[in-house]
Amino acid sequence: MTQKTSNQMWGGRFAAGPDAIMEAINASIGFDKRMAAQDIAGSRAHAAMLAAQGIISDKDAEAIREGLLTILSEIEAGDFTFSTALEDIHMNVEARLKEVIGEPAGRLHTGRSRNDQVATDFRLWTRDQVDAAIEGLKALMQALLAQAEAGADWVMPGFTHLQTAQPVTWGHHMMAYVEMFSRDLSRFTDARARMNESPLGAAALAGTSFPIDRHMTAEALGFDRPAANSLDAVSDRDFALEFLSCASICAMHLSRMAEELVIWSSAQFRFVVLSDRFSTGSSIMPQKKNPDAAELIRAKIGRIFGANVALTMVMKGLPLAYSKDMQEDKEQVFDAADNLMLALAAMTGMVGDMTANRPALEAAAGAGFSTATDLADWLVRALGMPFRDAHHVTGSLVAKAEAKGCDLPDLSLAEMQEVHGAITDEVFTVLGVHNSVASRMSYGGTAPARVREQIARWKDTLS
Ligand code: ARG
């Protein structure tokens, strides 16, 4: 096995370097280099605070600041050589700082440990993703609002058990998703408030004997306050788990909507036409237009929820404070965040581009005896019948129409009166699908007037 020279950060204690396999299992630089900007921001805040507290000189702090900015531009330009031997982003940056500015680099790590450093960097990274998710959700809600507004009074079948239940409006259906995604937005907002505490200065686990100012670094990094317990600060990954659980619920919502789009765009339904921009073709069947984006969005919940479960399992049973197990947190969150943002953007694009097939929606709305409940309600209202009796009479009328192979409004008055003699031709005013939806005026109901109220409320909230 290759023997390497001992690590420059802790070589004093070590006679030999790590085995290649040790290095392979230990290194996180392959993925945690994504936190370079956060690492440098954290180090800049820390160095400025050390100088303000008189722990390092202003001259050293200035050299550190400039060196870190140089490194940031090297990384941004793709000119930085990441080294696996240096294990992670923290040590890669610090080692490069030493090359760039020399001796003052060694003063940066005063009163700090990689344990609070990684907790800080990862919190900052996750917080950015929460902000991105919130923006992505707002864009999706706007796209849904535009669809809802265009078709506030278009009728379509509402389903239970995926069986036609009662007519609803297209606008109402779109607004149901606005409600779902608004809860995701609210969950991410709550999670952000809870995660916004700074671990920096907790040091390895116990705090430090240097007179550091944790409030100063917390403020510089946009945190609301420093985390109050140093043991908790370095060992807490709740913020990552909350991100993953918010992301999982959001991905579940996206998956449900994606499933509807897959069904709706099928030749059997033809409720929507997805744009060419968000569809794919088949290599063998020239006529095909496939809803691949919707299918992939439907599937994303698998890896996102998987990440949530994986990190929960990593964290369970870990004693306080830091354990190396926690290095396994990042890839889960990185992958979940990447895929959530992609799914949100793809759904926003699909919803923005799709065309609802109004005639097909309307034709389907009336099928399957969808206004049977309206008929029962009319029997209660007009004839004073108890609802249970009205339900029974309506059931007989449905059976009659089914036997005749027609829909409820196609039965003649005489045929209806064979079932119940007191029925008058006023009944036909409630049977059409438009009458049906217009009558659903209860708060939160599908009546176009109610839907327009909700659209106005959400437009106001989002603007
Ligand atoms: N790469 C490590 C991680 O991601 C950084 C913290 C290492 N701390 C330590 N005591 N070895 O968790």
Short mmCIF file of C-alpha atoms and ligand atoms in Angstrom, two decimals:
data_model
loop_
_atom_site.label_atom_id
_atom_site.label_comp_id
_atom_site.label_asym_id
_atom_site.label_seq_id
_atom_site.Cartn_x
_atom_site.Cartn_y
_atom_site.Cartn_z
CA MET A 1 0.00 0.00 0.00
CA THR A 2 1.18 3.51 -0.70
CA GLN A 3 2.66 5.28 2.29
CA LYS A 4 2.13 9.00 2.18
CA THR A 5 3.72 11.72 4.22
CA SER A 6 1.63 12.71 7.21
CA ASN A 7 -1.05 15.37 6.95
CA GLN A 8 0.18 18.96 7.11
CA MET A 9 -2.74 19.95 9.40
CA TRP A 10 -2.09 17.37 12.12
CA GLY A 11 1.20 15.77 11.06
CA GLY A 12 2.78 16.48 14.44
CA ARG A 13 1.04 13.50 15.99
CA PHE A 14 1.49 11.16 13.01
CA ALA A 15 4.51 9.25 11.76
CA ALA A 16 2.90 7.99 8.54
CA GLY A 17 0.28 9.15 6.09
CA PRO A 18 -3.00 7.43 5.41
CA ASP A 19 -3.51 4.30 3.38
CA ALA A 20 -5.06 4.97 -0.04
CA ILE A 21 -8.27 3.28 1.07
CA MET A 22 -8.33 5.40 4.22
CA GLU A 23 -7.98 8.48 2.08
CA ALA A 24 -10.75 7.31 -0.24
CA ILE A 25 -13.25 6.66 2.52
CA ASN A 26 -12.28 9.77 4.45
CA ALA A 27 -12.21 12.45 1.79
CA SER A 28 -15.26 14.61 1.17
CA ILE A 29 -13.69 17.13 -1.20
CA GLY A 30 -15.27 15.38 -4.19
CA PHE A 31 -18.62 16.77 -3.10
CA ASP A 32 -18.09 19.37 -0.37
CA LYS A 33 -16.27 21.65 -2.80
CA ARG A 34 -19.77 22.81 -3.60
CA MET A 35 -19.62 24.70 -0.30
CA ALA A 36 -16.51 26.69 -1.26
CA ALA A 37 -18.28 30.06 -1.34
CA GLN A 38 -19.89 29.39 2.05
CA ASP A 39 -16.58 28.22 3.50
CA ILE A 40 -14.84 31.39 2.38
CA ALA A 41 -17.69 33.59 3.64
CA GLY A 42 -17.48 31.86 7.03
CA SER A 43 -13.69 32.28 7.17
CA ARG A 44 -13.90 35.95 6.24
CA ALA A 45 -16.45 36.58 9.00
CA HIS A 46 -14.30 34.65 11.47
CA ALA A 47 -11.07 36.50 10.55
CA ALA A 48 -12.73 39.91 10.76
CA MET A 49 -14.10 39.01 14.19
CA LEU A 50 -10.70 37.73 15.41
CA ALA A 51 -9.18 41.09 14.45
CA ALA A 52 -12.03 43.12 15.99
CA GLN A 53 -11.49 41.23 19.23
CA GLY A 54 -7.74 41.80 19.13
CA ILE A 55 -7.06 38.04 18.80
CA ILE A 56 -5.16 38.49 15.53
CA SER A 57 -3.68 41.68 14.11
CA ASP A 58 -5.54 43.86 11.61
CA LYS A 59 -2.64 43.31 9.20
CA ASP A 60 -3.02 39.51 9.36
CA ALA A 61 -6.80 39.80 9.05
CA GLU A 62 -6.40 41.93 5.94
CA ALA A 63 -3.95 39.45 4.41
CA ILE A 64 -6.37 36.62 5.18
CA ARG A 65 -9.29 38.56 3.66
CA GLU A 66 -7.41 39.28 0.45
CA GLY A 67 -6.06 35.75 0.23
CA LEU A 68 -9.56 34.32 0.64
CA LEU A 69 -10.90 36.60 -2.10
CA THR A 70 -8.11 35.45 -4.41
CA ILE A 71 -8.98 31.83 -3.67
CA LEU A 72 -12.69 32.48 -4.29
CA SER A 73 -11.93 33.91 -7.71
CA GLU A 74 -9.62 30.99 -8.49
CA ILE A 75 -12.39 28.56 -7.60
CA GLU A 76 -14.99 30.51 -9.57
CA ALA A 77 -12.70 30.60 -12.58
CA GLY A 78 -12.08 26.85 -12.34
CA ASP A 79 -8.39 27.49 -11.65
CA PHE A 80 -8.26 25.78 -8.28
CA THR A 81 -6.74 22.33 -7.87
CA PHE A 82 -8.70 20.38 -5.28
CA SER A 83 -6.68 17.77 -3.47
CA THR A 84 -8.06 14.54 -2.02
CA ALA A 85 -5.09 14.34 0.33
CA LEU A 86 -6.41 17.57 1.88
CA GLU A 87 -9.66 15.74 2.61
CA ASP A 88 -12.27 18.46 2.48
CA ILE A 89 -13.09 21.99 1.36
CA HIS A 90 -12.02 23.47 4.68
CA MET A 91 -8.47 22.12 4.52
CA ASN A 92 -8.17 22.70 0.77
CA VAL A 93 -8.95 26.39 1.24
CA GLU A 94 -6.70 26.76 4.27
CA ALA A 95 -3.78 25.01 2.58
CA ARG A 96 -4.13 27.22 -0.47
CA LEU A 97 -4.35 30.28 1.78
CA LYS A 98 -0.97 29.35 3.20
CA GLU A 99 0.47 29.18 -0.32
CA VAL A 100 -1.03 32.54 -1.19
CA ILE A 101 -0.34 34.60 1.95
CA GLY A 102 2.13 32.53 3.98
CA GLU A 103 2.33 32.69 7.77
CA PRO A 104 -0.86 34.67 8.60
CA ALA A 105 -2.90 31.80 7.11
CA GLY A 106 -2.01 29.72 10.13
CA ARG A 107 -3.83 32.20 12.41
CA LEU A 108 -7.23 31.81 10.74
CA HIS A 109 -8.13 28.62 12.58
CA THR A 110 -7.78 30.26 16.01
CA GLY A 111 -10.84 29.62 18.19
CA ARG A 112 -12.46 27.51 15.51
CA SER A 113 -12.66 23.85 14.51
CA ARG A 114 -13.72 22.09 11.35
CA ASN A 115 -16.69 20.90 13.38
CA ASP A 116 -18.26 24.35 13.74
CA GLN A 117 -16.87 25.31 10.33
CA VAL A 118 -18.64 22.51 8.47
CA ALA A 119 -21.84 23.04 10.45
CA THR A 120 -21.75 26.72 9.47
CA ASP A 121 -20.94 26.15 5.81
CA PHE A 122 -23.59 23.50 5.41
CA ARG A 123 -26.23 25.62 7.14
CA LEU A 124 -25.42 28.53 4.81
CA TRP A 125 -25.60 26.24 1.79
CA THR A 126 -28.90 24.71 2.88
CA ARG A 127 -30.34 28.15 3.68
CA ASP A 128 -29.61 29.23 0.09
CA GLN A 129 -31.45 26.17 -1.16
CA VAL A 130 -34.43 27.00 1.03
CA ASP A 131 -34.49 30.45 -0.56
CA ALA A 132 -34.25 28.90 -4.02
CA ALA A 133 -37.10 26.50 -3.23
CA ILE A 134 -39.26 29.40 -2.04
CA GLU A 135 -38.58 31.29 -5.28
CA GLY A 136 -39.25 28.15 -7.34
CA LEU A 137 -42.54 27.58 -5.55
CA LYS A 138 -43.63 31.16 -6.12
CA ALA A 139 -42.94 30.84 -9.84
CA LEU A 140 -44.91 27.61 -10.01
CA MET A 141 -47.83 29.16 -8.12
CA GLN A 142 -47.84 32.07 -10.60
CA ALA A 143 -48.00 29.63 -13.51
CA LEU A 144 -50.91 27.81 -11.86
CA LEU A 145 -52.69 31.10 -11.17
CA ALA A 146 -52.44 32.05 -14.85
CA GLN A 147 -54.01 28.71 -15.83
CA ALA A 148 -56.71 29.13 -13.19
CA GLU A 149 -57.54 32.63 -14.32
CA ALA A 150 -57.82 31.64 -17.98
CA GLY A 151 -60.18 28.78 -17.18
CA ALA A 152 -61.94 29.91 -14.01
CA ASP A 153 -65.32 28.83 -15.41
CA TRP A 154 -64.31 25.93 -17.66
CA VAL A 155 -66.02 22.76 -16.52
CA MET A 156 -64.30 19.44 -16.09
CA PRO A 157 -65.02 16.27 -14.17
CA GLY A 158 -64.00 16.21 -10.54
CA PHE A 159 -62.92 12.72 -9.46
CA THR A 160 -62.96 10.55 -6.40
CA HIS A 161 -61.45 7.06 -6.74
CA LEU A 162 -60.53 8.35 -10.23
CA GLN A 163 -64.20 7.85 -11.04
CA THR A 164 -66.18 10.85 -12.25
CA ALA A 165 -67.78 12.36 -9.16
CA GLN A 166 -69.11 15.90 -9.69
CA PRO A 167 -68.31 18.63 -12.19
CA VAL A 168 -65.73 21.13 -11.04
CA THR A 169 -64.01 24.03 -12.74
CA TRP A 170 -60.56 23.96 -14.29
CA GLY A 171 -59.72 27.03 -12.24
CA HIS A 172 -60.71 25.22 -9.05
CA HIS A 173 -58.51 22.26 -9.89
CA MET A 174 -55.51 24.50 -10.61
CA MET A 175 -56.11 26.39 -7.39
CA ALA A 176 -56.06 23.16 -5.39
CA TYR A 177 -52.38 22.89 -6.36
CA VAL A 178 -51.80 26.52 -5.45
CA GLU A 179 -52.99 25.63 -1.94
CA MET A 180 -50.72 22.58 -1.80
CA PHE A 181 -47.64 24.45 -2.98
CA SER A 182 -48.42 27.35 -0.66
CA ARG A 183 -48.14 24.95 2.27
CA ASP A 184 -44.74 23.87 0.96
CA LEU A 185 -43.74 27.50 0.77
CA SER A 186 -44.88 28.02 4.33
CA ARG A 187 -43.01 24.91 5.52
CA PHE A 188 -39.76 26.07 3.91
CA THR A 189 -40.26 29.52 5.45
CA ASP A 190 -40.74 28.00 8.90
CA ALA A 191 -37.68 25.77 8.46
CA ARG A 192 -35.59 28.75 7.42
CA ALA A 193 -36.46 30.65 10.60
CA ARG A 194 -35.48 27.67 12.75
CA MET A 195 -32.22 26.91 10.92
CA ASN A 196 -30.99 30.49 11.00
CA GLU A 197 -28.67 30.18 14.02
CA SER A 198 -24.90 30.29 13.75
CA PRO A 199 -22.80 27.33 14.91
CA LEU A 200 -19.60 29.30 14.28
CA GLY A 201 -17.52 29.69 17.43
CA ALA A 202 -18.82 26.50 19.02
CA ALA A 203 -15.32 25.30 18.04
CA ALA A 204 -14.72 21.55 18.34
CA LEU A 205 -17.57 21.05 20.82
CA ALA A 206 -16.97 23.01 24.02
CA GLY A 207 -16.54 26.60 22.88
CA THR A 208 -13.18 28.33 23.14
CA SER A 209 -11.01 30.15 25.63
CA PHE A 210 -10.36 32.95 23.11
CA PRO A 211 -12.51 36.06 23.67
CA ILE A 212 -14.46 35.59 20.42
CA ASP A 213 -17.67 37.45 19.55
CA ARG A 214 -20.14 34.94 18.18
CA HIS A 215 -22.82 37.59 17.79
CA MET A 216 -20.58 39.45 15.38
CA THR A 217 -19.94 36.45 13.13
CA ALA A 218 -23.60 35.42 13.32
CA GLU A 219 -24.66 38.84 12.13
CA ALA A 220 -22.03 39.00 9.39
CA LEU A 221 -23.32 35.72 7.95
CA GLY A 222 -26.98 36.76 8.09
CA PHE A 223 -27.89 34.49 11.00
CA ASP A 224 -30.44 35.68 13.53
CA ARG A 225 -28.30 34.68 16.52
CA PRO A 226 -25.51 32.31 17.57
CA ALA A 227 -26.63 28.79 18.52
CA ALA A 228 -26.86 28.73 22.31
CA ASN A 229 -25.20 25.38 23.09
CA SER A 230 -21.84 24.50 21.57
CA LEU A 231 -22.38 20.72 21.82
CA ASP A 232 -25.71 21.02 20.05
CA ALA A 233 -24.33 23.50 17.51
CA VAL A 234 -21.72 21.10 16.11
CA SER A 235 -23.86 17.97 16.28
CA ASP A 236 -27.18 19.31 15.00
CA ARG A 237 -28.28 18.43 11.49
CA ASP A 238 -31.97 19.12 12.05
CA PHE A 239 -31.76 21.94 9.50
CA ALA A 240 -30.73 19.44 6.81
CA LEU A 241 -33.43 16.99 7.87
CA GLU A 242 -36.04 19.72 7.88
CA PHE A 243 -34.95 20.76 4.43
CA LEU A 244 -35.27 17.15 3.26
CA SER A 245 -38.66 16.67 4.86
CA CYS A 246 -40.00 19.92 3.38
CA ALA A 247 -38.50 18.85 0.05
CA SER A 248 -40.08 15.40 0.36
CA ILE A 249 -43.59 16.75 0.92
CA CYS A 250 -43.11 19.23 -1.91
CA ALA A 251 -41.83 16.45 -4.20
CA MET A 252 -44.85 14.36 -3.23
CA HIS A 253 -47.12 17.22 -4.33
CA LEU A 254 -45.17 17.57 -7.57
CA SER A 255 -45.49 13.84 -8.10
CA ARG A 256 -49.27 13.94 -7.68
CA MET A 257 -49.59 16.78 -10.13
CA ALA A 258 -47.22 15.08 -12.56
CA GLU A 259 -49.36 11.95 -12.40
CA GLU A 260 -52.44 13.98 -13.32
CA LEU A 261 -50.60 15.48 -16.28
CA VAL A 262 -49.55 12.01 -17.45
CA ILE A 263 -53.17 10.85 -17.29
CA TRP A 264 -54.62 14.05 -18.72
CA SER A 265 -52.28 14.13 -21.70
CA SER A 266 -53.12 10.54 -22.70
CA ALA A 267 -55.17 9.84 -25.82
CA GLN A 268 -57.90 8.44 -23.58
CA PHE A 269 -58.32 11.67 -21.62
CA ARG A 270 -57.04 14.46 -23.88
CA PHE A 271 -57.65 17.01 -21.10
CA VAL A 272 -54.39 18.83 -21.80
CA VAL A 273 -51.86 19.19 -24.55
CA LEU A 274 -48.32 19.52 -23.28
CA SER A 275 -46.04 21.75 -25.31
CA ASP A 276 -43.38 20.34 -27.60
CA ARG A 277 -40.84 22.09 -25.40
CA PHE A 278 -41.78 19.80 -22.50
CA SER A 279 -42.44 16.56 -24.38
CA THR A 280 -40.35 13.93 -26.10
CA GLY A 281 -40.90 11.65 -29.06
CA SER A 282 -40.44 7.95 -29.57
CA SER A 283 -37.60 6.48 -31.61
CA ILE A 284 -39.91 3.87 -33.13
CA MET A 285 -43.47 5.22 -33.00
CA PRO A 286 -43.63 8.40 -35.06
CA GLN A 287 -47.02 9.47 -33.70
CA LYS A 288 -45.92 9.50 -30.07
CA LYS A 289 -45.54 12.54 -27.87
CA ASN A 290 -44.53 11.48 -24.40
CA PRO A 291 -44.85 13.36 -21.12
CA ASP A 292 -41.31 12.46 -20.01
CA ALA A 293 -40.84 15.58 -17.90
CA ALA A 294 -44.00 14.78 -15.94
CA GLU A 295 -42.89 11.17 -15.49
CA LEU A 296 -39.46 12.19 -14.25
CA ILE A 297 -40.99 14.71 -11.85
CA ARG A 298 -43.30 11.95 -10.65
CA ALA A 299 -40.23 9.83 -9.93
CA LYS A 300 -38.12 12.49 -8.17
CA ILE A 301 -39.88 11.87 -4.87
CA GLY A 302 -38.06 8.52 -4.82
CA ARG A 303 -34.59 9.97 -4.44
CA ILE A 304 -35.67 12.99 -2.43
CA PHE A 305 -37.57 10.97 0.14
CA GLY A 306 -34.74 8.44 -0.01
CA ALA A 307 -32.30 11.18 1.01
CA ASN A 308 -34.59 12.11 3.88
CA VAL A 309 -34.65 8.52 5.14
CA ALA A 310 -30.91 8.08 4.55
CA LEU A 311 -29.89 11.10 6.60
CA THR A 312 -32.36 10.27 9.36
CA MET A 313 -30.69 6.85 9.58
CA VAL A 314 -27.21 8.43 9.59
CA MET A 315 -28.18 10.67 12.51
CA LYS A 316 -30.05 8.16 14.63
CA GLY A 317 -28.04 6.84 17.52
CA LEU A 318 -25.15 9.30 17.17
CA PRO A 319 -23.77 10.35 20.53
CA LEU A 320 -22.95 14.03 21.11
CA ALA A 321 -21.15 15.86 19.69
CA TYR A 322 -19.53 15.55 16.23
CA SER A 323 -19.00 12.14 14.62
CA LYS A 324 -17.57 11.56 11.16
CA ASP A 325 -20.83 9.86 10.22
CA MET A 326 -22.15 13.35 9.75
CA GLN A 327 -19.98 13.86 6.68
CA GLU A 328 -22.56 11.63 4.97
CA ASP A 329 -25.11 14.45 5.29
CA LYS A 330 -24.06 16.52 2.31
CA GLU A 331 -24.51 14.28 -0.71
CA GLN A 332 -28.07 13.53 0.36
CA VAL A 333 -28.98 17.18 0.66
CA PHE A 334 -27.08 18.19 -2.48
CA ASP A 335 -28.81 15.56 -4.57
CA ALA A 336 -32.24 16.26 -3.11
CA ALA A 337 -31.83 20.02 -3.59
CA ASP A 338 -30.62 19.68 -7.19
CA ASN A 339 -33.51 17.43 -8.08
CA LEU A 340 -36.14 19.44 -6.25
CA MET A 341 -35.09 22.65 -8.04
CA LEU A 342 -35.10 20.84 -11.37
CA ALA A 343 -38.52 19.34 -10.72
CA LEU A 344 -39.95 22.71 -9.67
CA ALA A 345 -38.56 24.42 -12.75
CA ALA A 346 -39.76 21.67 -15.09
CA MET A 347 -43.24 21.70 -13.57
CA THR A 348 -43.39 25.49 -13.86
CA GLY A 349 -42.41 25.23 -17.52
CA MET A 350 -44.94 22.50 -18.24
CA VAL A 351 -47.80 24.26 -16.47
CA GLY A 352 -46.96 27.56 -18.15
CA ASP A 353 -46.92 25.97 -21.60
CA MET A 354 -49.75 23.46 -21.42
CA THR A 355 -53.07 24.00 -23.17
CA ALA A 356 -56.24 22.76 -21.55
CA ASN A 357 -58.61 21.14 -24.05
CA ARG A 358 -61.78 22.97 -23.06
CA PRO A 359 -64.25 20.98 -25.25
CA ALA A 360 -62.84 17.65 -24.04
CA LEU A 361 -63.00 18.81 -20.43
CA GLU A 362 -66.60 19.92 -20.86
CA ALA A 363 -67.67 16.73 -22.62
CA ALA A 364 -66.11 14.63 -19.87
CA ALA A 365 -67.62 16.82 -17.16
CA GLY A 366 -71.15 15.72 -18.01
CA ALA A 367 -70.36 12.04 -18.43
CA GLY A 368 -70.76 9.41 -15.73
CA PHE A 369 -73.93 10.91 -14.19
CA SER A 370 -71.85 13.68 -12.69
CA THR A 371 -74.87 15.84 -11.82
CA ALA A 372 -76.65 13.12 -9.84
CA THR A 373 -75.94 14.96 -6.58
CA ASP A 374 -77.48 18.11 -8.04
CA LEU A 375 -80.61 16.12 -8.84
CA ALA A 376 -80.80 14.72 -5.31
CA ASP A 377 -80.28 18.21 -3.85
CA TRP A 378 -83.08 19.53 -6.09
CA LEU A 379 -85.48 16.82 -4.85
CA VAL A 380 -84.70 17.96 -1.29
CA ARG A 381 -85.10 21.65 -2.11
CA ALA A 382 -88.05 21.58 -4.49
CA LEU A 383 -90.05 18.63 -3.16
CA GLY A 384 -89.08 18.79 0.52
CA MET A 385 -87.83 15.19 0.39
CA PRO A 386 -85.47 13.91 3.13
CA PHE A 387 -81.95 13.62 1.58
CA ARG A 388 -81.81 9.84 2.09
CA ASP A 389 -85.05 9.39 0.08
CA ALA A 390 -83.79 11.81 -2.56
CA HIS A 391 -80.56 9.77 -2.78
CA HIS A 392 -82.66 6.63 -3.39
CA VAL A 393 -84.89 8.25 -6.05
CA THR A 394 -81.82 9.66 -7.82
CA GLY A 395 -80.20 6.25 -7.75
CA SER A 396 -83.26 4.83 -9.53
CA LEU A 397 -83.09 7.61 -12.12
CA VAL A 398 -79.38 6.86 -12.71
CA ALA A 399 -80.19 3.18 -13.15
CA LYS A 400 -82.91 4.10 -15.63
CA ALA A 401 -80.58 6.31 -17.65
CA GLU A 402 -77.87 3.65 -17.55
CA ALA A 403 -80.33 1.04 -18.84
CA LYS A 404 -81.36 3.41 -21.60
CA GLY A 405 -77.73 4.19 -22.42
CA CYS A 406 -78.15 7.93 -21.94
CA ASP A 407 -77.20 10.64 -19.47
CA LEU A 408 -79.49 12.13 -16.79
CA PRO A 409 -80.47 15.29 -18.70
CA ASP A 410 -81.44 13.05 -21.66
CA LEU A 411 -84.26 11.37 -19.73
CA SER A 412 -87.68 12.81 -20.57
CA LEU A 413 -89.86 14.32 -17.87
CA ALA A 414 -92.28 11.42 -18.31
CA GLU A 415 -89.48 8.91 -17.73
CA MET A 416 -88.47 10.79 -14.61
CA GLN A 417 -92.04 10.88 -13.35
CA GLU A 418 -92.24 7.08 -13.70
CA VAL A 419 -89.67 7.04 -10.88
CA HIS A 420 -91.24 9.86 -8.86
CA GLY A 421 -94.52 11.50 -9.88
CA ALA A 422 -93.85 14.89 -8.26
CA ILE A 423 -90.78 15.73 -10.39
CA THR A 424 -91.38 18.83 -12.58
CA ASP A 425 -89.44 20.11 -15.57
CA GLU A 426 -87.69 22.61 -13.29
CA VAL A 427 -85.35 19.70 -12.58
CA PHE A 428 -83.61 20.29 -15.92
CA THR A 429 -82.27 23.64 -14.66
CA VAL A 430 -79.97 21.87 -12.22
CA LEU A 431 -78.80 19.06 -14.45
CA GLY A 432 -76.38 20.86 -16.76
CA VAL A 433 -72.75 20.94 -15.71
CA HIS A 434 -72.60 24.73 -15.80
CA ASN A 435 -75.61 24.96 -13.48
CA SER A 436 -73.98 22.42 -11.27
CA VAL A 437 -70.69 24.26 -10.79
CA ALA A 438 -72.34 27.68 -10.54
CA SER A 439 -74.44 26.40 -7.64
CA ARG A 440 -71.39 25.30 -5.59
CA MET A 441 -71.14 28.68 -3.91
CA SER A 442 -70.15 27.48 -0.45
CA TYR A 443 -66.83 28.94 0.75
CA GLY A 444 -64.02 27.05 -0.97
CA GLY A 445 -66.48 25.59 -3.48
CA THR A 446 -65.99 25.19 -7.21
CA ALA A 447 -68.34 27.98 -8.41
CA PRO A 448 -66.45 30.28 -10.81
CA ALA A 449 -67.29 33.25 -8.59
CA ARG A 450 -65.65 31.55 -5.61
CA VAL A 451 -62.65 30.46 -7.66
CA ARG A 452 -62.12 34.03 -8.88
CA GLU A 453 -62.12 35.25 -5.28
CA GLN A 454 -59.36 32.76 -4.44
CA ILE A 455 -57.35 33.73 -7.52
CA ALA A 456 -57.58 37.40 -6.50
CA ARG A 457 -56.52 36.58 -2.94
CA TRP A 458 -53.48 34.61 -4.08
CA LYS A 459 -52.44 37.16 -6.67
CA ASP A 460 -52.52 39.73 -3.93
CA THR A 461 -50.55 37.53 -1.51
CA LEU A 462 -47.85 36.69 -4.05
CA SER A 463 -47.36 40.22 -5.40
N1 ARG B 1 -15.38 16.91 6.15
C1 ARG B 1 -15.91 16.91 7.48
C2 ARG B 1 -17.46 16.80 7.38
O1 ARG B 1 -17.97 16.95 6.34
C3 ARG B 1 -15.57 18.18 8.17
C4 ARG B 1 -15.50 18.07 9.66
C5 ARG B 1 -14.39 17.21 10.06
N2 ARG B 1 -14.22 17.22 11.49
C6 ARG B 1 -13.46 16.32 12.09
N3 ARG B 1 -13.39 16.41 13.37
N4 ARG B 1 -12.87 15.37 11.44
O2 ARG B 1 -18.11 16.52 8.36
#
